[in-house]
């Protein structure tokens, strides 16, 4: 079994339980990353989390995400940039699986001068990480991609063999990173799997994302701007479902594959507003404004491939998921007020 080595490191006993792995998670302090770390720790894996805690959104929010993880003896955290291997490479010795979730997020900020951060953190960082693990005997290298690579897909629900035509610089960088993963699988045998997440939501969602902003506005009695007419639809995926698919990707025999991870809840933003009003008695003050460049009109995931390969089946409805996020946002708001 896995035992603690002197100095807090990890060593492997070949005669022990091969099911317990040493796993690297980049972007560990983020929304999906912190949920993933919790899931892996609950399965008795040892987790090395890396995050450079950029100020794209509140660093304090990210540190709060880390707090429960830091209480677990199986979790080690490194605050650092994955592009600087010297900051983490020594502790990553013996890593058996990699989940690469670290990225510069957001569609609207990826235009203009902001693109440099996306190119560096989404493309260059992915290449450097693949290079570091090129010759390692990994069980899996799981890359967090995005439905943004499809752009305005010609068919809905969209299958993985659709021609990717991103309409934002952010989508371009995620597609480039996917292609890097595929290249390292094809040429060096890195067992990469690319997961195309469709609009993940739930507790701890990034505060710049639509659900978080909408719910906070509704709870605070503040106005909320809807870009466009609100009839645009998304395939909303609850974070627990996304994490379940992510862990299954590590445990599967898939390599060199791109897989959609959708929630089966394709609804309009107007419908989400209606759910808030009818189910949770909160009524946001809506202001409709012009749509933004890079925003797609509709998304919907065909998850037949993930169902076949991963046994994936989303289980949380939009009504249930929104309710869970509302309750979390209420608690988070109270905590922020108490510490202010």
CSV table of C-alpha atoms in Angstrom, one decimal:
chain,number,residue,atom,x,y,z
A,1,UNK,CA,0.0,0.0,0.0
A,2,UNK,CA,1.1,3.6,-0.3
A,3,UNK,CA,3.0,4.9,2.7
A,4,UNK,CA,4.3,8.2,3.8
A,5,UNK,CA,8.0,8.5,3.2
A,6,UNK,CA,10.4,10.5,5.3
A,7,UNK,CA,10.1,14.2,4.7
A,8,UNK,CA,6.4,14.1,3.8
A,9,UNK,CA,7.0,12.6,0.4
A,10,UNK,CA,5.4,9.5,-1.0
A,11,UNK,CA,6.8,6.1,-1.9
A,12,UNK,CA,5.1,3.1,-3.4
A,13,UNK,CA,5.1,-0.4,-2.0
A,14,UNK,CA,4.9,-2.7,-5.1
A,15,UNK,CA,3.0,-5.3,-3.0
A,16,UNK,CA,0.3,-2.9,-2.0
A,17,UNK,CA,-3.0,-1.7,-3.3
A,18,UNK,CA,-2.5,-0.5,-6.9
A,19,UNK,CA,-5.8,1.3,-6.8
A,20,UNK,CA,-4.4,4.1,-4.6
A,21,UNK,CA,-2.6,6.5,-6.9
A,22,UNK,CA,-0.4,9.6,-6.6
A,23,UNK,CA,-2.3,12.1,-8.8
A,24,UNK,CA,-1.4,15.6,-10.0
A,25,UNK,CA,-4.2,18.1,-10.4
A,26,UNK,CA,-3.4,21.5,-11.9
A,27,UNK,CA,-5.9,24.3,-11.2
A,28,UNK,CA,-6.6,22.6,-7.9
A,29,UNK,CA,-7.9,25.8,-6.2
A,30,UNK,CA,-10.4,26.4,-9.0
A,31,UNK,CA,-14.1,25.6,-9.3
A,32,UNK,CA,-14.0,22.1,-10.9
A,33,UNK,CA,-10.4,21.4,-9.7
A,34,UNK,CA,-11.3,21.7,-6.0
A,35,UNK,CA,-14.3,19.4,-6.4
A,36,UNK,CA,-12.2,16.9,-8.3
A,37,UNK,CA,-9.6,16.9,-5.5
A,38,UNK,CA,-12.3,16.2,-3.0
A,39,UNK,CA,-13.5,13.3,-5.0
A,40,UNK,CA,-10.0,11.8,-5.5
A,41,UNK,CA,-9.1,12.2,-1.8
A,42,UNK,CA,-12.4,10.5,-0.8
A,43,UNK,CA,-11.2,7.5,-2.9
A,44,UNK,CA,-8.0,7.4,-0.9
A,45,UNK,CA,-5.7,8.7,-3.6
A,46,UNK,CA,-2.8,11.0,-2.8
A,47,UNK,CA,-3.3,14.4,-4.5
A,48,UNK,CA,-0.6,16.9,-5.4
A,49,UNK,CA,-2.4,20.1,-6.3
A,50,UNK,CA,-0.9,23.0,-8.2
A,51,UNK,CA,-2.4,26.5,-8.7
A,52,UNK,CA,-0.8,29.8,-9.3
A,53,UNK,CA,-3.8,31.7,-7.8
A,54,UNK,CA,-4.1,34.3,-10.5
A,55,UNK,CA,-6.2,37.3,-9.8
A,56,UNK,CA,-8.6,36.7,-12.7
A,57,UNK,CA,-11.1,36.4,-9.9
A,58,UNK,CA,-10.9,36.6,-6.1
A,59,UNK,CA,-7.8,34.9,-4.8
A,60,UNK,CA,-9.6,34.7,-1.4
A,61,UNK,CA,-12.3,32.6,-3.1
A,62,UNK,CA,-9.7,30.2,-4.3
A,63,UNK,CA,-8.0,30.0,-0.9
A,64,UNK,CA,-11.4,29.2,0.6
A,65,UNK,CA,-11.8,26.4,-2.0
A,66,UNK,CA,-8.5,25.0,-0.7
A,67,UNK,CA,-9.2,25.0,3.0
A,68,UNK,CA,-11.1,21.7,3.3
A,69,UNK,CA,-8.4,20.0,1.1
A,70,UNK,CA,-5.6,21.2,3.2
A,71,UNK,CA,-7.1,19.4,6.2
A,72,UNK,CA,-6.6,16.1,4.5
A,73,UNK,CA,-3.3,14.3,5.0
A,74,UNK,CA,-3.4,13.0,1.5
A,75,UNK,CA,-3.3,16.5,-0.1
A,76,UNK,CA,-0.2,18.5,-0.9
A,77,UNK,CA,-0.5,22.0,-2.3
A,78,UNK,CA,2.0,23.9,-4.3
A,79,UNK,CA,1.4,27.6,-5.1
A,80,UNK,CA,3.2,28.0,-8.4
A,81,UNK,CA,2.9,28.3,-12.2
A,82,UNK,CA,3.1,25.0,-14.0
A,83,UNK,CA,5.3,26.7,-16.7
A,84,UNK,CA,8.0,26.8,-14.0
A,85,UNK,CA,8.7,23.2,-13.5
A,86,UNK,CA,11.4,23.9,-10.9
A,87,UNK,CA,8.6,25.0,-8.6
A,88,UNK,CA,6.9,21.6,-8.6
A,89,UNK,CA,8.8,18.9,-10.4
A,90,UNK,CA,10.6,17.5,-7.4
A,91,UNK,CA,7.4,16.8,-5.5
A,92,UNK,CA,5.8,15.3,-8.7
A,93,UNK,CA,8.1,12.4,-8.7
A,94,UNK,CA,6.1,9.1,-8.8
A,95,UNK,CA,2.9,10.8,-10.2
A,96,UNK,CA,0.8,8.1,-11.8
A,97,UNK,CA,-2.0,10.2,-13.3
A,98,UNK,CA,-2.4,13.9,-14.3
A,99,UNK,CA,-5.6,16.0,-14.4
A,100,UNK,CA,-4.8,19.2,-16.3
A,101,UNK,CA,-7.5,21.8,-15.4
A,102,UNK,CA,-5.4,24.9,-15.0
A,103,UNK,CA,-6.2,27.5,-17.6
A,104,UNK,CA,-7.0,31.1,-18.3
A,105,UNK,CA,-10.8,31.1,-18.4
A,106,UNK,CA,-13.4,33.2,-20.0
A,107,UNK,CA,-14.5,34.0,-23.5
A,108,UNK,CA,-14.9,37.8,-23.4
A,109,UNK,CA,-11.5,38.7,-21.9
A,110,UNK,CA,-9.6,36.6,-24.5
A,111,UNK,CA,-9.8,39.3,-27.2
A,112,UNK,CA,-7.1,42.0,-27.8
A,113,UNK,CA,-4.1,42.3,-25.5
A,114,UNK,CA,-5.7,39.8,-23.1
A,115,UNK,CA,-4.9,37.0,-25.6
A,116,UNK,CA,-1.3,36.8,-24.5
A,117,UNK,CA,-2.3,35.3,-21.1
A,118,UNK,CA,-4.5,32.7,-22.9
A,119,UNK,CA,-1.8,31.7,-25.3
A,120,UNK,CA,0.7,31.3,-22.5
A,121,UNK,CA,-1.5,29.6,-19.8
A,122,UNK,CA,-3.7,27.5,-22.1
A,123,UNK,CA,-1.3,26.5,-24.9
A,124,UNK,CA,2.3,26.9,-23.8
A,125,UNK,CA,1.6,25.6,-20.3
A,126,UNK,CA,-0.1,22.5,-21.7
A,127,UNK,CA,2.9,21.8,-24.0
A,128,UNK,CA,5.3,22.2,-21.1
A,129,UNK,CA,3.3,19.9,-18.9
A,130,UNK,CA,3.0,17.2,-21.6
A,131,UNK,CA,6.8,17.5,-22.2
A,132,UNK,CA,7.5,17.0,-18.5
A,133,UNK,CA,5.4,13.7,-18.5
A,134,UNK,CA,6.3,12.6,-22.0
A,135,UNK,CA,8.3,9.6,-20.8
A,136,UNK,CA,6.5,8.9,-17.5
A,137,UNK,CA,4.5,5.7,-17.1
A,138,UNK,CA,1.2,7.5,-16.6
A,139,UNK,CA,-2.1,5.7,-16.1
A,140,UNK,CA,-3.8,8.7,-17.8
A,141,UNK,CA,-3.4,12.4,-18.7
A,142,UNK,CA,-6.8,14.0,-18.6
A,143,UNK,CA,-7.2,17.4,-20.2
A,144,UNK,CA,-10.1,19.8,-19.4
A,145,UNK,CA,-11.2,21.2,-22.7
A,146,UNK,CA,-14.4,23.1,-23.5
A,147,UNK,CA,-17.5,23.1,-25.7
A,148,UNK,CA,-16.1,26.5,-26.9
A,149,UNK,CA,-14.0,24.6,-29.5
A,150,UNK,CA,-17.2,23.9,-31.5
A,151,UNK,CA,-18.2,27.5,-31.9
A,152,UNK,CA,-21.7,27.8,-33.5
A,153,UNK,CA,-22.1,24.1,-34.2
A,154,UNK,CA,-24.0,23.3,-37.3
A,155,UNK,CA,-25.9,20.4,-35.7
A,156,UNK,CA,-27.4,19.9,-32.2
A,157,UNK,CA,-26.7,17.9,-30.2
A,158,UNK,CA,-23.1,18.1,-31.3
A,159,UNK,CA,-21.0,15.0,-31.7
A,160,UNK,CA,-17.2,14.9,-31.2
A,161,UNK,CA,-16.6,14.4,-34.9
A,162,UNK,CA,-18.1,17.8,-35.8
A,163,UNK,CA,-15.7,20.2,-37.4
A,164,UNK,CA,-14.4,22.5,-34.6
A,165,UNK,CA,-14.8,26.2,-35.5
A,166,UNK,CA,-14.3,28.2,-32.4
A,167,UNK,CA,-15.6,31.8,-32.5
A,168,UNK,CA,-13.5,33.2,-29.6
A,169,UNK,CA,-9.7,33.3,-29.0
A,170,UNK,CA,-10.4,31.3,-25.8
A,171,UNK,CA,-11.9,28.5,-27.9
A,172,UNK,CA,-8.9,28.6,-30.2
A,173,UNK,CA,-6.5,28.1,-27.3
A,174,UNK,CA,-8.5,25.2,-25.9
A,175,UNK,CA,-8.6,23.5,-29.4
A,176,UNK,CA,-4.8,24.1,-29.8
A,177,UNK,CA,-4.2,22.4,-26.4
A,178,UNK,CA,-6.4,19.5,-27.4
A,179,UNK,CA,-4.3,19.0,-30.5
A,180,UNK,CA,-1.1,19.1,-28.4
A,181,UNK,CA,-2.5,16.3,-26.2
A,182,UNK,CA,-3.3,14.3,-29.3
A,183,UNK,CA,0.1,14.9,-30.8
A,184,UNK,CA,1.9,13.7,-27.6
A,185,UNK,CA,-0.4,10.6,-27.5
A,186,UNK,CA,0.3,9.8,-31.1
A,187,UNK,CA,4.1,10.4,-31.1
A,188,UNK,CA,5.1,9.7,-27.5
A,189,UNK,CA,2.4,7.5,-26.1
A,190,UNK,CA,1.1,9.9,-23.5
A,191,UNK,CA,-2.3,8.4,-22.6
A,192,UNK,CA,-4.3,11.6,-23.1
A,193,UNK,CA,-8.0,12.0,-22.9
A,194,UNK,CA,-9.6,15.3,-23.7
A,195,UNK,CA,-12.9,16.2,-22.0
A,196,UNK,CA,-15.1,18.9,-23.6
A,197,UNK,CA,-17.1,20.3,-20.7
A,198,UNK,CA,-20.4,22.0,-21.5
A,199,UNK,CA,-21.1,25.0,-19.2
A,200,UNK,CA,-20.4,23.5,-15.8
A,201,UNK,CA,-22.3,25.1,-12.8
A,202,UNK,CA,-22.9,24.4,-9.1
A,203,UNK,CA,-21.4,25.3,-5.7
A,204,UNK,CA,-18.1,27.2,-5.9
A,205,UNK,CA,-18.7,28.3,-9.5
A,206,UNK,CA,-16.4,31.1,-10.6
A,207,UNK,CA,-18.0,34.4,-9.7
A,208,UNK,CA,-17.7,35.8,-13.2
A,209,UNK,CA,-19.9,33.0,-14.7
A,210,UNK,CA,-23.5,33.6,-15.5
A,211,UNK,CA,-25.2,31.4,-12.8
A,212,UNK,CA,-23.1,32.9,-10.0
A,213,UNK,CA,-23.7,36.4,-11.2
A,214,UNK,CA,-27.4,35.9,-11.7
A,215,UNK,CA,-28.0,34.2,-8.4
A,216,UNK,CA,-25.9,36.8,-6.5
A,217,UNK,CA,-27.8,39.6,-8.2
A,218,UNK,CA,-31.2,38.0,-7.4
A,219,UNK,CA,-30.2,37.5,-3.7
A,220,UNK,CA,-28.8,41.1,-3.4
A,221,UNK,CA,-31.6,42.8,-5.3
A,222,UNK,CA,-29.2,44.0,-7.9
A,223,UNK,CA,-29.7,44.3,-11.6
A,224,UNK,CA,-28.4,41.5,-13.9
A,225,UNK,CA,-27.4,42.1,-17.5
A,226,UNK,CA,-28.5,39.4,-20.0
A,227,UNK,CA,-26.4,39.6,-23.2
A,228,UNK,CA,-28.9,39.2,-26.0
A,229,UNK,CA,-32.5,38.3,-25.6
A,230,UNK,CA,-32.1,35.5,-23.1
A,231,UNK,CA,-33.3,32.9,-25.5
A,232,UNK,CA,-29.8,31.5,-26.1
A,233,UNK,CA,-29.5,28.0,-24.7
A,234,UNK,CA,-26.7,26.0,-23.1
A,235,UNK,CA,-26.2,22.4,-22.1
A,236,UNK,CA,-25.8,23.0,-18.4
A,237,UNK,CA,-23.7,20.4,-16.5
A,238,UNK,CA,-23.8,20.1,-12.8
A,239,UNK,CA,-20.3,20.0,-11.3
A,240,UNK,CA,-20.8,16.6,-9.6
A,241,UNK,CA,-21.6,15.1,-13.0
A,242,UNK,CA,-18.6,16.7,-14.6
A,243,UNK,CA,-16.3,15.4,-11.9
A,244,UNK,CA,-17.8,11.9,-12.2
A,245,UNK,CA,-17.0,11.9,-15.9
A,246,UNK,CA,-13.5,13.2,-15.2
A,247,UNK,CA,-12.6,10.5,-12.7
A,248,UNK,CA,-14.1,7.9,-15.1
A,249,UNK,CA,-11.8,9.1,-17.8
A,250,UNK,CA,-8.8,8.2,-15.7
A,251,UNK,CA,-10.2,4.8,-14.9
A,252,UNK,CA,-11.2,4.0,-18.5
A,253,UNK,CA,-9.1,2.4,-21.2
A,254,UNK,CA,-9.5,5.4,-23.5
A,255,UNK,CA,-6.5,7.1,-25.1
A,256,UNK,CA,-6.3,9.8,-27.7
A,257,UNK,CA,-10.0,10.4,-27.5
A,258,UNK,CA,-12.1,13.6,-27.2
A,259,UNK,CA,-15.3,13.2,-25.2
A,260,UNK,CA,-18.2,15.5,-24.7
A,261,UNK,CA,-19.3,16.0,-21.0
A,262,UNK,CA,-22.8,17.6,-21.0
A,263,UNK,CA,-25.5,17.7,-18.4
A,264,UNK,CA,-28.6,16.8,-20.5
A,265,UNK,CA,-30.2,20.1,-19.4
A,266,UNK,CA,-30.3,22.3,-22.5
A,267,UNK,CA,-32.3,25.3,-21.5
A,268,UNK,CA,-32.4,29.0,-22.2
A,269,UNK,CA,-31.1,31.6,-19.8
A,270,UNK,CA,-34.7,32.9,-19.6
A,271,UNK,CA,-35.8,29.4,-18.4
A,272,UNK,CA,-33.1,29.5,-15.6
A,273,UNK,CA,-34.4,32.9,-14.5
A,274,UNK,CA,-37.9,31.4,-14.4
A,275,UNK,CA,-36.6,28.5,-12.2
A,276,UNK,CA,-35.2,31.1,-9.8
A,277,UNK,CA,-38.4,33.0,-9.6
A,278,UNK,CA,-40.8,30.1,-9.3
A,279,UNK,CA,-38.7,27.6,-7.3
A,280,UNK,CA,-36.6,29.8,-5.1
A,281,UNK,CA,-38.7,33.0,-4.7
A,282,UNK,CA,-35.9,35.3,-5.9
A,283,UNK,CA,-36.6,37.7,-8.7
A,284,UNK,CA,-33.6,39.3,-10.4
A,285,UNK,CA,-34.0,42.7,-12.0
A,286,UNK,CA,-33.1,41.9,-15.7
A,287,UNK,CA,-31.5,44.3,-18.1
A,288,UNK,CA,-31.2,43.1,-21.7
A,289,UNK,CA,-28.1,44.4,-23.5
A,290,UNK,CA,-26.3,43.6,-26.8
A,291,UNK,CA,-24.8,40.2,-27.2
A,292,UNK,CA,-21.0,39.9,-26.9
A,293,UNK,CA,-18.5,38.9,-29.5
A,294,UNK,CA,-17.5,35.2,-29.1
A,295,UNK,CA,-20.7,34.1,-27.5
A,296,UNK,CA,-22.4,31.2,-29.2
A,297,UNK,CA,-26.1,31.1,-29.6
A,298,UNK,CA,-26.8,27.4,-28.6
A,299,UNK,CA,-24.9,24.4,-27.3
A,300,UNK,CA,-26.0,20.8,-26.8
A,301,UNK,CA,-23.8,17.8,-26.2
A,302,UNK,CA,-24.2,14.4,-27.7
A,303,UNK,CA,-22.8,12.3,-24.9
A,304,UNK,CA,-23.3,8.9,-26.5
A,305,UNK,CA,-19.5,8.4,-26.8
A,306,UNK,CA,-18.9,9.2,-23.2
A,307,UNK,CA,-21.8,7.0,-22.2
A,308,UNK,CA,-20.2,4.1,-24.2
A,309,UNK,CA,-16.6,4.6,-23.1
A,310,UNK,CA,-17.0,6.0,-19.6
A,311,UNK,CA,-20.4,4.7,-18.6
A,312,UNK,CA,-21.3,8.4,-18.1
A,313,UNK,CA,-24.8,9.4,-17.3
A,314,UNK,CA,-25.6,12.9,-16.0
A,315,UNK,CA,-27.9,12.6,-13.0
A,316,UNK,CA,-28.6,16.1,-11.7
A,317,UNK,CA,-31.5,18.1,-13.3
A,318,UNK,CA,-31.3,21.8,-13.9
A,319,UNK,CA,-33.9,22.4,-11.2
A,320,UNK,CA,-32.0,20.4,-8.6
A,321,UNK,CA,-28.6,21.8,-9.6
A,322,UNK,CA,-29.8,25.4,-9.5
A,323,UNK,CA,-31.3,24.8,-6.1
A,324,UNK,CA,-27.9,23.5,-4.8
A,325,UNK,CA,-26.1,26.5,-6.1
A,326,UNK,CA,-28.6,28.9,-4.7
A,327,UNK,CA,-28.1,27.4,-1.2
A,328,UNK,CA,-24.3,27.6,-1.6
A,329,UNK,CA,-24.4,31.2,-2.8
A,330,UNK,CA,-26.5,32.1,0.3
A,331,UNK,CA,-24.0,30.5,2.6
A,332,UNK,CA,-21.1,32.1,0.8
A,333,UNK,CA,-22.7,35.5,0.9
A,334,UNK,CA,-23.3,35.2,4.7
A,335,UNK,CA,-19.7,34.1,5.2
A,336,UNK,CA,-18.3,37.0,3.2
A,337,UNK,CA,-20.5,39.5,5.2
A,338,UNK,CA,-19.3,38.0,8.5
A,339,UNK,CA,-15.6,38.4,7.6
A,340,UNK,CA,-16.0,41.8,6.0
